[in-house]
Amino acid sequence: MSELAGYSPSFKRPAEIMRLRRKRARSEAGLGTGRSNSESSPGGGLSGVRRFSPGPLLGSESRAGGVKRRNPFANIENTYSSPRKRTTPECVSDAVPGRGSVEPEGENATLRILSRNPNRTKAEELDLFTARLLGAEALSKDIKKVQEACSLPEDESLFEEDLSSEAQTAPSLITSPRVPSPALQELPSGCTEFPADWSLKTRLLFTSQLPFTWAEHLKAQEEAQGLSQHCRAAVSTLPHSIPEPRSSSELRCAFQQSLVYWQHPSLPWLQLFPRIGAERRLAGKCTPWAQDEALQQLLMSEWSVSFTSLYNLLRSRLCPYFYLCTYQFTVLFRAAGLAGSEGITALISPTTRGLREAMKMEGECWAARAQVNSDEDDDEDDGGFSWLEEMGVQDKIKKPDTISIKLYPLKRKLLHKLFLLDPHSPSCKEHSEVRLDHKPESVVLVKGTNTFTLLNFLINCKSVVAAAGAQAGLPPTLLAPAAFRGATMQTLKARSSNVKMQVQTGYRDQFSLEITGPVMPHSLHNLTLLLKSAQQGAFSAGLYTHEPTAVFNTDPHTQGECTKESVLQDLGGCGLHPETLQKLLEPAVLGKSALRQLDMNEYKYSWKS
């Protein structure tokens, strides 16, 4: 290595490097003069200073104060041109068809002469490598300009963003509807509807490139007209597309109408939805009934009247459905015909073993667990008792009924084969029943006239009201889309805003509309109908589900012989929009999941559950 003049294996200490940096800063004024002199004299530049080293060569006569110091971290690989560096610009040039030399125009002649000379000196090699590297840098800039010119324009994608690799791997709320992610399930071509979602939502976040100014600052007349349309069950028919939504009074009235719901009880200083897990939110609030039993009885009496009135409306098909929310579980009552059912149905979730035993003690077995993933349960059941057939004793042992909750397949097989646990023993059944408490699989289905028995059970059951804590003595919350006795008219809270989003060419406005409150299925569908017309068929929605109610999308398998036309005629006076009612008549298809994201592009939906 001693014959290489520009190489030094020594390593300088940090203190000495800092001193050299300060010296370099002081001599910064003279660098321009020294650099111009070296470039004007080719011979001096090559003999005194290496092209890619900040200092002069060792032993050179040009070690003046105005010349930059040599690089103490330089080595042979980054000082002299290696075969890899020599082929870099040539490979880049070959990768781009139609391009010849990649070096700058002013150095073409010098580079050709030096590259053809086999007896060139080390200084000439450095000069050759300098020209090639400058050419490669110029080529990379040209390629970047071509890529930018060939890239999609800003308007090609509705929600396309220029994000870093970290942001692209993170889950994003806004996904491009033109190129849906694998998790998005796209509806068949030409379909403009999404599946019905029977879960309760706590928050909706709509985003679009068009502003939501039409949804804010409603006039007093528009607000009154919207409330009047809701009370009279008036149907608002909007055009396919509204060019000026802010000036459309019909759209703003329909928006106010879609935000209305009915609730009992209604206490302005308490947020009575959701009730499950609300102890921390209600802690410290004024609850005068907590220590007053007379006041608790009065509240429960009024609640019982409202509950009975709501059930009578449901049975008369004047109310399509309603929710009963307690601090432990939620009940969904649906009128006959909804979700493809033959009669009135009620789903209870989540449940506990104590609640199920209390319902069975009513005299007759009028409640049964809904079959969630019934195919998997049948497979597990057959596999768990196949060993009995091998032993020839399958007829001597009675198989448990399908309503009972079974152990997991592997654990059940091991325990049975080792004879450590009897599947018919009370301890085994009790253990398996407790395992599914507070889980989606614990949902209970009540059908037909048995729903009236459930009504009486819930009115007389003490477990629907908390005995201690922040919710002590507070009756369950009733939520319905139609008015009922003792109910209070409430409206969902709406708030619009806009933010700046970074894109390829800079920043652009992204508009959002946030809806908070107990969003029921009819409200979600009505809002999407409005946004389809107001936002010209292009928007995205993030749906925040009340998780205990996601299992309400399970198909109860209670299809009857009623036709959709007859059901539409019977429920015509329930107050729902005809398109919304027709959507709620379809059987549930989401299973235990709920809609999490909804995208519309060119009036076609895609969703994520």
Coordinates of C-alpha atoms in Angstrom, one line a residue:
M1 CA 0.0 0.0 0.0
S2 CA 3.0 2.3 0.4
E3 CA 3.1 2.9 -3.4
L4 CA -0.4 4.4 -3.3
A5 CA 0.2 8.1 -2.7
G6 CA -3.3 8.9 -1.6
Y7 CA -3.8 6.2 1.0
S8 CA -3.3 6.5 4.7
P9 CA -4.4 3.9 7.2
S10 CA -4.1 6.2 10.2
F11 CA -7.2 7.2 12.1
K12 CA -7.4 10.7 13.7
R13 CA -8.9 11.3 17.1
P14 CA -12.2 13.1 17.4
A15 CA -10.6 16.1 19.1
E16 CA -8.1 16.5 16.2
I17 CA -11.0 16.2 13.7
M18 CA -12.9 19.0 15.4
R19 CA -9.8 21.1 15.3
L20 CA -9.4 20.5 11.6
R21 CA -13.1 21.3 11.0
R22 CA -12.6 24.7 12.7
K23 CA -9.5 25.3 10.6
R24 CA -11.6 24.4 7.5
A25 CA -14.3 26.9 8.5
R26 CA -11.7 29.7 8.8
S27 CA -10.2 28.9 5.4
E28 CA -13.5 28.7 3.7
A29 CA -13.0 32.0 2.0
G30 CA -9.9 30.7 0.3
L31 CA -11.4 27.5 -1.0
G32 CA -13.1 29.1 -3.9
T33 CA -9.8 30.6 -5.1
G34 CA -7.9 27.4 -4.7
R35 CA -10.6 25.3 -6.4
S36 CA -10.8 27.7 -9.4
N37 CA -7.0 27.6 -9.8
S38 CA -6.9 23.8 -9.8
E39 CA -9.7 23.5 -12.3
S40 CA -8.2 26.1 -14.7
S41 CA -4.9 24.1 -14.7
P42 CA -5.5 20.5 -15.6
G43 CA -2.0 19.4 -14.8
G44 CA -2.0 21.0 -11.5
G45 CA -5.4 19.7 -10.6
L46 CA -4.4 16.1 -11.3
S47 CA -1.0 16.2 -9.7
G48 CA -1.9 18.0 -6.5
V49 CA -5.4 17.1 -5.5
R50 CA -7.4 14.0 -5.9
R51 CA -10.8 14.6 -7.4
F52 CA -12.8 12.8 -4.7
S53 CA -10.6 13.7 -1.7
P54 CA -11.0 16.9 0.3
G55 CA -7.3 17.4 0.6
P56 CA -4.0 17.2 -1.4
L57 CA -2.0 14.1 -2.1
L58 CA 0.6 13.1 0.4
G59 CA 4.0 14.5 -0.5
S60 CA 2.6 17.0 -3.0
E61 CA 4.0 20.5 -3.2
S62 CA 0.6 22.1 -3.2
R63 CA -0.2 21.7 0.5
A64 CA -1.2 25.3 1.0
G65 CA -3.5 26.7 3.7
G66 CA -6.2 27.5 1.2
V67 CA -6.6 23.9 0.0
K68 CA -9.0 21.5 1.7
R69 CA -7.6 18.9 4.0
R70 CA -7.3 15.2 2.9
N71 CA -10.0 12.8 4.0
P72 CA -8.7 10.8 7.1
F73 CA -11.3 8.0 6.5
A74 CA -10.3 7.5 2.9
N75 CA -9.4 4.0 1.7
I76 CA -8.4 2.3 -1.5
E77 CA -12.0 1.2 -2.4
N78 CA -13.5 4.7 -2.2
T79 CA -10.4 6.6 -3.5
Y80 CA -9.7 4.8 -6.8
S81 CA -12.3 3.6 -9.2
S82 CA -13.2 0.0 -8.6
P83 CA -14.7 -2.3 -11.4
R84 CA -18.1 -1.8 -9.8
K85 CA -17.9 2.0 -10.1
R86 CA -16.5 1.8 -13.6
T87 CA -19.5 -0.2 -14.8
T88 CA -22.2 1.8 -13.0
P89 CA -22.8 4.5 -15.6
E90 CA -22.4 2.0 -18.4
C91 CA -25.0 -0.3 -16.9
V92 CA -27.4 2.6 -16.4
S93 CA -26.8 3.7 -20.0
D94 CA -27.6 0.2 -21.3
A95 CA -30.8 0.0 -19.2
V96 CA -32.2 3.1 -21.0
P97 CA -32.8 2.3 -24.7
G98 CA -31.8 5.0 -27.2
R99 CA -29.2 6.5 -25.0
G100 CA -25.5 6.4 -25.8
S101 CA -22.9 8.1 -23.6
V102 CA -24.1 9.4 -20.2
E103 CA -21.5 11.9 -19.5
P104 CA -22.0 15.6 -19.7
E105 CA -21.8 17.2 -23.2
G106 CA -18.7 19.3 -22.4
E107 CA -16.6 16.3 -21.3
N108 CA -17.4 13.8 -24.1
A109 CA -14.2 14.3 -26.1
T110 CA -12.0 14.1 -23.0
L111 CA -13.7 10.9 -21.8
R112 CA -13.4 9.2 -25.2
I113 CA -9.7 10.0 -25.5
L114 CA -8.9 8.8 -21.9
S115 CA -10.9 5.6 -22.2
R116 CA -9.1 4.6 -25.5
N117 CA -5.7 5.1 -24.0
P118 CA -4.5 1.9 -22.4
N119 CA -1.4 3.5 -20.9
R120 CA -3.2 6.2 -19.0
T121 CA -1.8 7.4 -15.7
K122 CA -3.5 7.2 -12.3
A123 CA -4.4 10.9 -12.5
E124 CA -6.0 10.2 -15.9
E125 CA -7.9 7.3 -14.4
L126 CA -9.3 9.7 -11.7
D127 CA -10.3 12.2 -14.4
L128 CA -12.0 9.4 -16.3
F129 CA -13.9 8.2 -13.3
T130 CA -14.9 11.8 -12.5
A131 CA -16.5 12.3 -15.8
R132 CA -18.3 9.0 -15.7
L133 CA -19.7 9.6 -12.2
L134 CA -20.9 13.1 -13.2
G135 CA -22.6 11.5 -16.2
A136 CA -24.3 8.9 -14.1
E137 CA -25.6 11.6 -11.8
A138 CA -27.0 13.5 -14.8
L139 CA -28.6 10.4 -16.1
S140 CA -30.3 9.6 -12.8
K141 CA -31.8 13.1 -12.8
D142 CA -33.1 12.5 -16.4
I143 CA -34.7 9.2 -15.4
K144 CA -36.4 10.8 -12.4
K145 CA -37.9 13.5 -14.6
V146 CA -39.2 10.8 -17.0
Q147 CA -40.7 8.9 -14.1
E148 CA -42.5 12.0 -12.8
A149 CA -43.8 12.7 -16.3
C150 CA -45.1 9.2 -16.7
S151 CA -46.7 9.0 -13.3
L152 CA -50.4 9.3 -12.8
P153 CA -51.8 12.8 -12.4
E154 CA -53.3 14.0 -9.2
D155 CA -56.9 13.5 -10.4
E156 CA -56.4 9.9 -11.4
S157 CA -57.0 8.6 -7.8
L158 CA -59.4 10.0 -5.4
F159 CA -57.5 9.3 -2.2
E160 CA -53.9 8.6 -3.6
E161 CA -51.3 10.0 -1.3
D162 CA -47.5 10.4 -1.5
L163 CA -46.7 8.6 1.7
S164 CA -43.4 7.1 3.0
S165 CA -42.9 3.4 3.3
E166 CA -43.8 3.5 7.0
A167 CA -47.1 5.2 6.4
Q168 CA -47.9 2.7 3.6
T169 CA -47.5 -0.3 5.9
A170 CA -49.6 1.3 8.6
P171 CA -53.4 0.7 8.4
S172 CA -55.0 3.7 6.8
L173 CA -58.5 5.0 7.2
I174 CA -58.8 6.3 3.6
T175 CA -58.1 3.8 0.9
S176 CA -58.2 4.4 -2.8
P177 CA -61.6 3.2 -4.1
R178 CA -60.1 2.7 -7.6
V179 CA -57.6 0.1 -6.3
P180 CA -59.2 -1.5 -3.3
S181 CA -57.0 -3.4 -0.8
P182 CA -57.3 -7.2 -0.6
A183 CA -59.3 -6.8 2.6
L184 CA -62.0 -4.8 0.7
Q185 CA -64.7 -7.0 -0.7
E186 CA -66.1 -5.4 -3.9
L187 CA -69.7 -5.8 -4.8
P188 CA -70.7 -7.3 -8.2
S189 CA -70.5 -5.0 -11.1
G190 CA -73.5 -2.7 -11.4
C191 CA -74.6 -3.1 -7.7
T192 CA -75.1 0.1 -5.9
E193 CA -75.9 -1.2 -2.4
F194 CA -74.0 -2.6 0.6
P195 CA -75.2 -5.3 3.0
A196 CA -77.4 -4.4 5.9
D197 CA -75.5 -4.0 9.2
W198 CA -77.6 -4.5 12.4
S199 CA -74.9 -3.5 14.8
L200 CA -75.0 -0.1 16.6
K201 CA -72.3 2.5 15.6
T202 CA -70.9 5.0 18.0
R203 CA -69.2 7.2 15.3
L204 CA -69.2 7.7 11.6
L205 CA -66.4 9.6 9.7
F206 CA -67.1 10.5 6.1
T207 CA -64.4 11.9 3.9
S208 CA -64.5 13.3 0.4
Q209 CA -62.7 15.6 -2.0
L210 CA -65.9 17.7 -2.2
P211 CA -66.8 19.9 0.8
F212 CA -69.6 19.1 3.3
T213 CA -70.7 22.8 3.7
W214 CA -74.3 21.7 2.9
A215 CA -74.4 19.8 6.2
E216 CA -73.5 22.8 8.5
H217 CA -75.3 25.8 9.8
L218 CA -78.9 24.7 8.9
K219 CA -81.4 27.5 8.9
A220 CA -84.3 27.5 11.4
Q221 CA -86.8 26.8 8.7
E222 CA -84.7 23.8 7.3
E223 CA -84.3 22.3 10.8
A224 CA -88.0 22.6 11.5
Q225 CA -88.9 21.1 8.1
G226 CA -86.6 18.2 8.7
L227 CA -88.1 17.4 12.1
S228 CA -91.6 17.7 10.7
Q229 CA -90.7 15.3 7.8
H230 CA -89.5 12.8 10.4
C231 CA -92.6 13.0 12.5
R232 CA -94.9 12.6 9.5
A233 CA -92.7 9.8 7.9
A234 CA -92.3 11.9 4.7
V235 CA -90.1 10.4 2.0
S236 CA -87.5 12.7 0.4
T237 CA -86.6 11.8 -3.1
L238 CA -83.3 13.4 -4.2
P239 CA -81.9 13.5 -7.8
H240 CA -79.0 11.3 -8.8
S241 CA -76.5 14.1 -8.5
I242 CA -76.8 17.6 -7.0
P243 CA -74.5 20.1 -8.6
E244 CA -74.9 22.8 -5.9
P245 CA -75.6 20.9 -2.6
R246 CA -75.2 24.0 -0.4
S247 CA -78.1 25.8 -2.1
S248 CA -80.3 22.7 -2.0
S249 CA -82.9 23.2 0.8
E250 CA -84.4 19.7 0.1
L251 CA -81.0 18.1 0.8
R252 CA -80.5 20.0 4.0
C253 CA -84.0 19.1 5.3
A254 CA -83.4 15.4 4.5
F255 CA -80.1 15.5 6.3
Q256 CA -81.8 16.9 9.5
Q257 CA -84.5 14.2 9.1
S258 CA -81.9 11.4 8.9
L259 CA -80.3 12.5 12.3
V260 CA -83.4 12.0 14.4
Y261 CA -83.9 9.1 16.8
W262 CA -86.0 8.4 19.9
Q263 CA -84.6 7.5 23.4
H264 CA -85.9 6.7 26.9
P265 CA -84.8 7.6 29.5
S266 CA -83.3 10.9 28.6
L267 CA -81.1 12.7 31.2
P268 CA -79.3 15.7 29.7
W269 CA -76.3 15.4 32.0
L270 CA -75.8 11.7 31.4
Q271 CA -74.7 10.0 28.2
L272 CA -76.9 6.8 28.2
F273 CA -75.2 5.1 25.2
P274 CA -73.3 2.9 25.2
R275 CA -74.1 1.4 28.6
I276 CA -71.6 -1.5 28.6
G277 CA -68.4 -0.3 30.1
A278 CA -69.8 3.2 30.9
E279 CA -68.8 3.2 34.6
R280 CA -65.8 5.4 34.2
R281 CA -67.7 7.9 32.0
L282 CA -70.6 8.2 34.4
A283 CA -68.4 8.3 37.6
G284 CA -68.9 11.4 39.6
K285 CA -72.1 12.4 37.8
C286 CA -75.2 13.5 39.8
T287 CA -77.4 10.4 40.4
P288 CA -80.1 11.3 43.0
W289 CA -81.8 7.9 42.5
A290 CA -78.8 5.9 43.6
Q291 CA -79.8 6.0 47.3
D292 CA -83.6 6.6 46.9
E293 CA -85.5 3.4 46.4
A294 CA -88.8 5.3 45.8
L295 CA -87.3 7.2 42.9
Q296 CA -85.8 4.0 41.5
Q297 CA -89.3 2.4 41.5
L298 CA -90.7 5.4 39.8
L299 CA -88.1 5.3 37.1
M300 CA -88.6 1.6 36.5
S301 CA -92.4 2.1 36.3
E302 CA -92.1 4.7 33.6
W303 CA -89.5 2.6 31.8
S304 CA -91.9 -0.5 31.8
V305 CA -94.6 1.6 30.3
S306 CA -92.3 2.8 27.5
F307 CA -90.9 -0.7 26.9
T308 CA -94.5 -2.1 26.6
S309 CA -95.5 0.7 24.3
L310 CA -92.5 0.1 22.0
Y311 CA -93.2 -3.7 21.9
N312 CA -96.8 -3.1 20.9
L313 CA -95.7 -0.8 18.1
L314 CA -93.3 -3.5 16.9
R315 CA -96.0 -6.1 17.0
S316 CA -98.3 -3.8 15.0
R317 CA -95.5 -3.2 12.5
L318 CA -95.5 0.5 13.1
C319 CA -91.9 0.3 14.4
P320 CA -89.4 -1.8 12.5
Y321 CA -87.0 -2.6 15.3
F322 CA -85.6 -1.2 18.5
Y323 CA -82.7 -1.8 20.9
L324 CA -82.6 -2.3 24.7
C325 CA -79.2 -1.5 26.2
T326 CA -78.4 -2.6 29.8
Y327 CA -75.1 -2.4 31.6
Q328 CA -74.5 -6.1 30.9
F329 CA -76.1 -7.0 27.6
T330 CA -78.0 -5.5 24.6
V331 CA -81.3 -6.8 23.0
L332 CA -82.3 -6.3 19.4
F333 CA -86.1 -6.7 18.7
R334 CA -87.0 -6.9 15.0
A335 CA -90.5 -6.9 13.4
A336 CA -91.7 -9.9 11.4
G337 CA -90.1 -9.9 8.0
L338 CA -86.9 -8.1 8.8
A339 CA -83.7 -9.9 8.1
G340 CA -85.7 -12.6 6.3
S341 CA -87.4 -13.8 9.5
E342 CA -90.9 -15.3 9.6
G343 CA -92.0 -13.7 12.9
I344 CA -90.8 -11.3 15.6
T345 CA -87.2 -12.1 16.7
A346 CA -85.0 -10.9 19.5
L347 CA -81.3 -11.4 19.8
I348 CA -79.5 -11.0 23.2
S349 CA -75.8 -10.5 23.4
P350 CA -73.5 -11.0 25.3
T351 CA -75.1 -13.4 27.8
T352 CA -73.8 -15.2 30.9
R353 CA -74.6 -18.6 32.3
G354 CA -76.7 -17.0 35.1
L355 CA -78.8 -15.1 32.6
R356 CA -79.4 -18.2 30.5
E357 CA -80.4 -20.3 33.5
A358 CA -82.7 -17.5 34.7
M359 CA -84.5 -17.5 31.3
K360 CA -84.8 -21.3 31.3
M361 CA -86.5 -21.2 34.7
E362 CA -89.5 -19.4 33.2
G363 CA -91.2 -22.7 32.8
E364 CA -90.6 -23.7 29.2
C365 CA -87.5 -23.7 27.0
W366 CA -88.5 -20.7 24.9
A367 CA -84.9 -19.4 24.3
A368 CA -82.1 -21.1 22.5
R369 CA -78.6 -20.2 21.6
A370 CA -78.2 -18.9 18.0
Q371 CA -76.0 -21.1 16.0
V372 CA -72.9 -19.1 15.3
N373 CA -70.6 -20.9 12.8
S374 CA -72.8 -24.0 13.0
D375 CA -70.9 -25.9 10.3
E376 CA -67.7 -25.7 12.4
D377 CA -69.6 -26.9 15.5
D378 CA -70.9 -29.9 13.6
D379 CA -67.5 -30.9 12.4
E380 CA -66.0 -30.5 15.8
D381 CA -68.8 -32.6 17.3
D382 CA -68.4 -35.5 14.9
G383 CA -64.6 -35.5 15.4
G384 CA -65.0 -35.5 19.2
F385 CA -67.0 -38.7 19.3
S386 CA -65.4 -40.6 16.5
W387 CA -63.4 -42.6 19.0
L388 CA -66.6 -44.0 20.5
E389 CA -67.4 -45.7 17.1
E390 CA -63.9 -47.2 17.0
M391 CA -64.5 -48.8 20.4
G392 CA -68.0 -50.0 19.4
V393 CA -69.8 -48.2 22.3
Q394 CA -71.4 -45.3 20.5
D395 CA -74.9 -46.6 21.2
K396 CA -74.3 -47.0 25.0
I397 CA -73.3 -43.4 25.6
K398 CA -75.8 -40.6 25.0
K399 CA -74.5 -37.7 23.0
P400 CA -75.0 -34.2 24.4
D401 CA -77.5 -31.9 22.6
T402 CA -76.3 -29.3 20.2
I403 CA -77.5 -26.4 22.4
S404 CA -74.9 -27.3 25.1
I405 CA -71.6 -25.6 24.7
K406 CA -68.8 -28.1 24.0
L407 CA -65.1 -28.2 24.8
Y408 CA -62.5 -27.5 22.2
P409 CA -61.9 -30.5 19.9
L410 CA -58.3 -31.3 20.8
K411 CA -58.8 -30.9 24.6
R412 CA -62.1 -32.9 24.5
K413 CA -60.5 -35.8 22.6
L414 CA -57.5 -36.0 25.0
L415 CA -59.7 -35.9 28.1
H416 CA -62.1 -38.5 26.8
K417 CA -59.4 -40.9 25.6
L418 CA -57.6 -40.6 29.0
F419 CA -60.9 -41.0 30.9
L420 CA -60.1 -38.0 33.0
L421 CA -63.4 -36.2 32.3
D422 CA -66.9 -37.5 31.7
P423 CA -68.7 -35.4 29.1
H424 CA -72.0 -35.9 30.8
S425 CA -70.9 -34.9 34.3
P426 CA -72.4 -31.7 35.7
S427 CA -68.9 -30.2 36.3
C428 CA -68.0 -30.6 32.6
K429 CA -71.2 -29.0 31.4
E430 CA -70.9 -26.2 33.9
H431 CA -67.3 -25.5 32.9
S432 CA -68.1 -25.4 29.2
E433 CA -71.1 -23.1 29.8
V434 CA -69.0 -20.6 31.6
R435 CA -66.3 -20.6 29.0
L436 CA -68.4 -18.6 26.5
D437 CA -69.7 -16.0 28.9
H438 CA -69.5 -12.4 27.5
K439 CA -68.4 -13.8 24.0
P440 CA -70.2 -13.5 20.7
E441 CA -71.0 -17.2 20.7
S442 CA -73.2 -16.7 23.8
V443 CA -75.9 -14.9 21.8
V444 CA -79.4 -16.1 22.5
L445 CA -82.2 -16.0 19.9
V446 CA -85.9 -15.7 20.9
K447 CA -88.6 -16.2 18.2
G448 CA -92.3 -15.6 17.7
T449 CA -94.6 -15.3 20.6
N450 CA -91.8 -16.2 23.0
T451 CA -90.7 -12.6 22.6
F452 CA -93.6 -11.5 24.7
T453 CA -92.3 -13.9 27.4
L454 CA -89.0 -12.2 27.1
L455 CA -90.7 -8.8 27.5
N456 CA -92.2 -9.9 30.9
F457 CA -88.9 -11.4 31.9
L458 CA -86.9 -8.2 31.2
I459 CA -89.5 -6.1 33.1
N460 CA -89.3 -8.3 36.2
C461 CA -85.6 -9.2 36.0
K462 CA -83.5 -7.4 38.6
S463 CA -80.3 -8.0 36.7
V464 CA -81.2 -5.5 34.0
V465 CA -80.5 -2.7 36.5
A466 CA -77.1 -2.4 38.3
A467 CA -77.3 -2.7 42.1
A468 CA -74.1 -0.7 42.7
G469 CA -71.7 1.5 40.9
A470 CA -72.2 4.6 38.7
Q471 CA -75.2 3.0 36.9
A472 CA -77.0 1.8 40.1
G473 CA -80.8 2.2 39.8
L474 CA -80.7 3.5 36.3
P475 CA -83.1 1.7 33.9
P476 CA -81.9 0.4 30.5
T477 CA -81.8 2.6 27.5
L478 CA -84.4 2.2 24.8
L479 CA -83.4 3.3 21.2
A480 CA -85.9 3.3 18.3
P481 CA -86.3 5.0 14.9
A482 CA -90.0 5.7 15.6
A483 CA -91.7 7.6 18.4
F484 CA -93.1 5.8 21.4
R485 CA -94.7 6.6 24.7
G486 CA -92.4 8.4 27.1
A487 CA -89.6 8.8 24.5
T488 CA -87.6 11.9 23.9
M489 CA -86.6 13.1 20.4
Q490 CA -82.8 13.2 20.0
T491 CA -80.5 14.0 17.1
L492 CA -77.1 12.7 16.2
K493 CA -74.3 15.3 16.4
A494 CA -72.8 16.3 13.1
R495 CA -69.5 18.3 12.6
S496 CA -67.7 19.1 9.4
S497 CA -64.1 20.1 8.9
N498 CA -61.3 20.0 6.4
V499 CA -57.6 19.2 6.6
K500 CA -54.5 19.5 4.3
M501 CA -53.3 16.2 2.9
Q502 CA -49.9 15.7 1.3
V503 CA -49.9 14.5 -2.2
Q504 CA -47.3 14.1 -5.0
T505 CA -47.6 17.7 -6.1
G506 CA -48.0 19.4 -2.7
Y507 CA -51.1 19.7 -0.5
R508 CA -54.8 19.5 -1.2
D509 CA -58.0 19.9 0.9
Q510 CA -59.6 16.8 2.4
F511 CA -63.1 17.3 3.7
S512 CA -64.7 15.3 6.5
L513 CA -68.1 14.9 8.1
E514 CA -68.2 13.3 11.6
I515 CA -71.5 11.8 13.0
T516 CA -71.5 10.8 16.7
G517 CA -74.2 9.1 18.8
P518 CA -76.1 5.9 18.6
V519 CA -76.2 5.3 14.9
M520 CA -78.8 2.7 14.0
P521 CA -79.0 0.8 10.7
H522 CA -81.6 3.0 9.1
S523 CA -79.6 6.2 9.9
L524 CA -76.5 4.7 8.2
H525 CA -78.4 3.8 5.1
N526 CA -80.2 7.2 4.9
L527 CA -76.9 9.1 5.3
T528 CA -75.3 7.1 2.5
L529 CA -78.2 7.9 0.2
L530 CA -77.7 11.6 0.9
L531 CA -74.0 11.6 0.4
K532 CA -74.3 9.6 -2.9
S533 CA -76.2 12.6 -4.4
A534 CA -74.4 15.4 -2.6
Q535 CA -70.8 14.1 -3.1
Q536 CA -71.4 12.9 -6.7
G537 CA -71.0 9.3 -5.9
A538 CA -67.5 9.4 -4.4
F539 CA -66.8 9.3 -0.7
S540 CA -65.3 7.1 2.0
A541 CA -66.6 6.2 5.5
G542 CA -65.0 4.9 8.6
L543 CA -67.5 3.0 10.8
Y544 CA -66.9 2.6 14.6
T545 CA -69.0 -0.3 15.9
H546 CA -70.3 -1.0 19.4
E547 CA -68.6 -4.4 19.6
P548 CA -71.1 -6.3 21.7
T549 CA -73.7 -5.7 18.9
A550 CA -71.6 -7.0 16.0
V551 CA -73.0 -10.5 16.5
F552 CA -76.5 -9.2 15.6
N553 CA -75.5 -9.7 11.9
T554 CA -75.7 -13.4 12.4
D555 CA -78.4 -15.1 10.2
P556 CA -81.0 -16.6 12.6
H557 CA -82.2 -19.1 9.9
T558 CA -85.8 -18.3 10.5
Q559 CA -86.9 -17.7 6.8
G560 CA -90.6 -18.1 6.2
E561 CA -93.0 -18.2 3.3
C562 CA -93.7 -14.4 3.4
T563 CA -92.9 -12.6 0.2
K564 CA -91.0 -9.4 0.1
E565 CA -93.9 -7.5 -1.5
S566 CA -96.3 -8.4 1.3
V567 CA -93.8 -7.5 4.0
L568 CA -93.1 -4.1 2.3
Q569 CA -96.8 -3.5 2.3
D570 CA -97.2 -4.4 5.9
L571 CA -94.3 -2.3 7.1
G572 CA -95.1 0.6 4.8
G573 CA -96.2 2.8 7.7
C574 CA -93.2 2.2 10.0
G575 CA -91.6 5.5 8.8
L576 CA -88.5 4.2 7.0
H577 CA -87.4 5.2 3.6
P578 CA -88.5 2.5 1.0
E579 CA -85.0 1.8 -0.1
T580 CA -83.8 1.5 3.5
L581 CA -86.7 -0.9 4.3
Q582 CA -86.0 -3.0 1.3
K583 CA -82.4 -3.3 2.4
L584 CA -83.3 -4.4 5.9
L585 CA -85.6 -7.1 4.6
E586 CA -82.6 -9.0 3.2
P587 CA -81.1 -11.8 5.3
A588 CA -78.0 -10.9 7.3
V589 CA -74.7 -11.9 5.6
L590 CA -72.0 -10.4 7.7
G591 CA -72.0 -13.1 10.4
K592 CA -70.2 -12.1 13.6
S593 CA -68.5 -9.2 12.0
A594 CA -69.7 -5.7 11.2
L595 CA -68.9 -3.1 8.6
R596 CA -65.7 -1.2 9.4
Q597 CA -65.0 0.8 6.2
L598 CA -67.3 1.8 3.4
D599 CA -66.1 3.3 0.1
M600 CA -68.1 4.6 -2.9
N601 CA -66.5 5.4 -6.2
E602 CA -68.5 6.1 -9.4
Y603 CA -71.6 5.2 -7.5
K604 CA -70.4 1.7 -6.6
Y605 CA -69.6 0.4 -3.2
S606 CA -66.8 -1.6 -1.6
W607 CA -66.5 -2.4 2.0
K608 CA -64.4 -3.9 4.7
S609 CA -65.7 -5.9 7.6

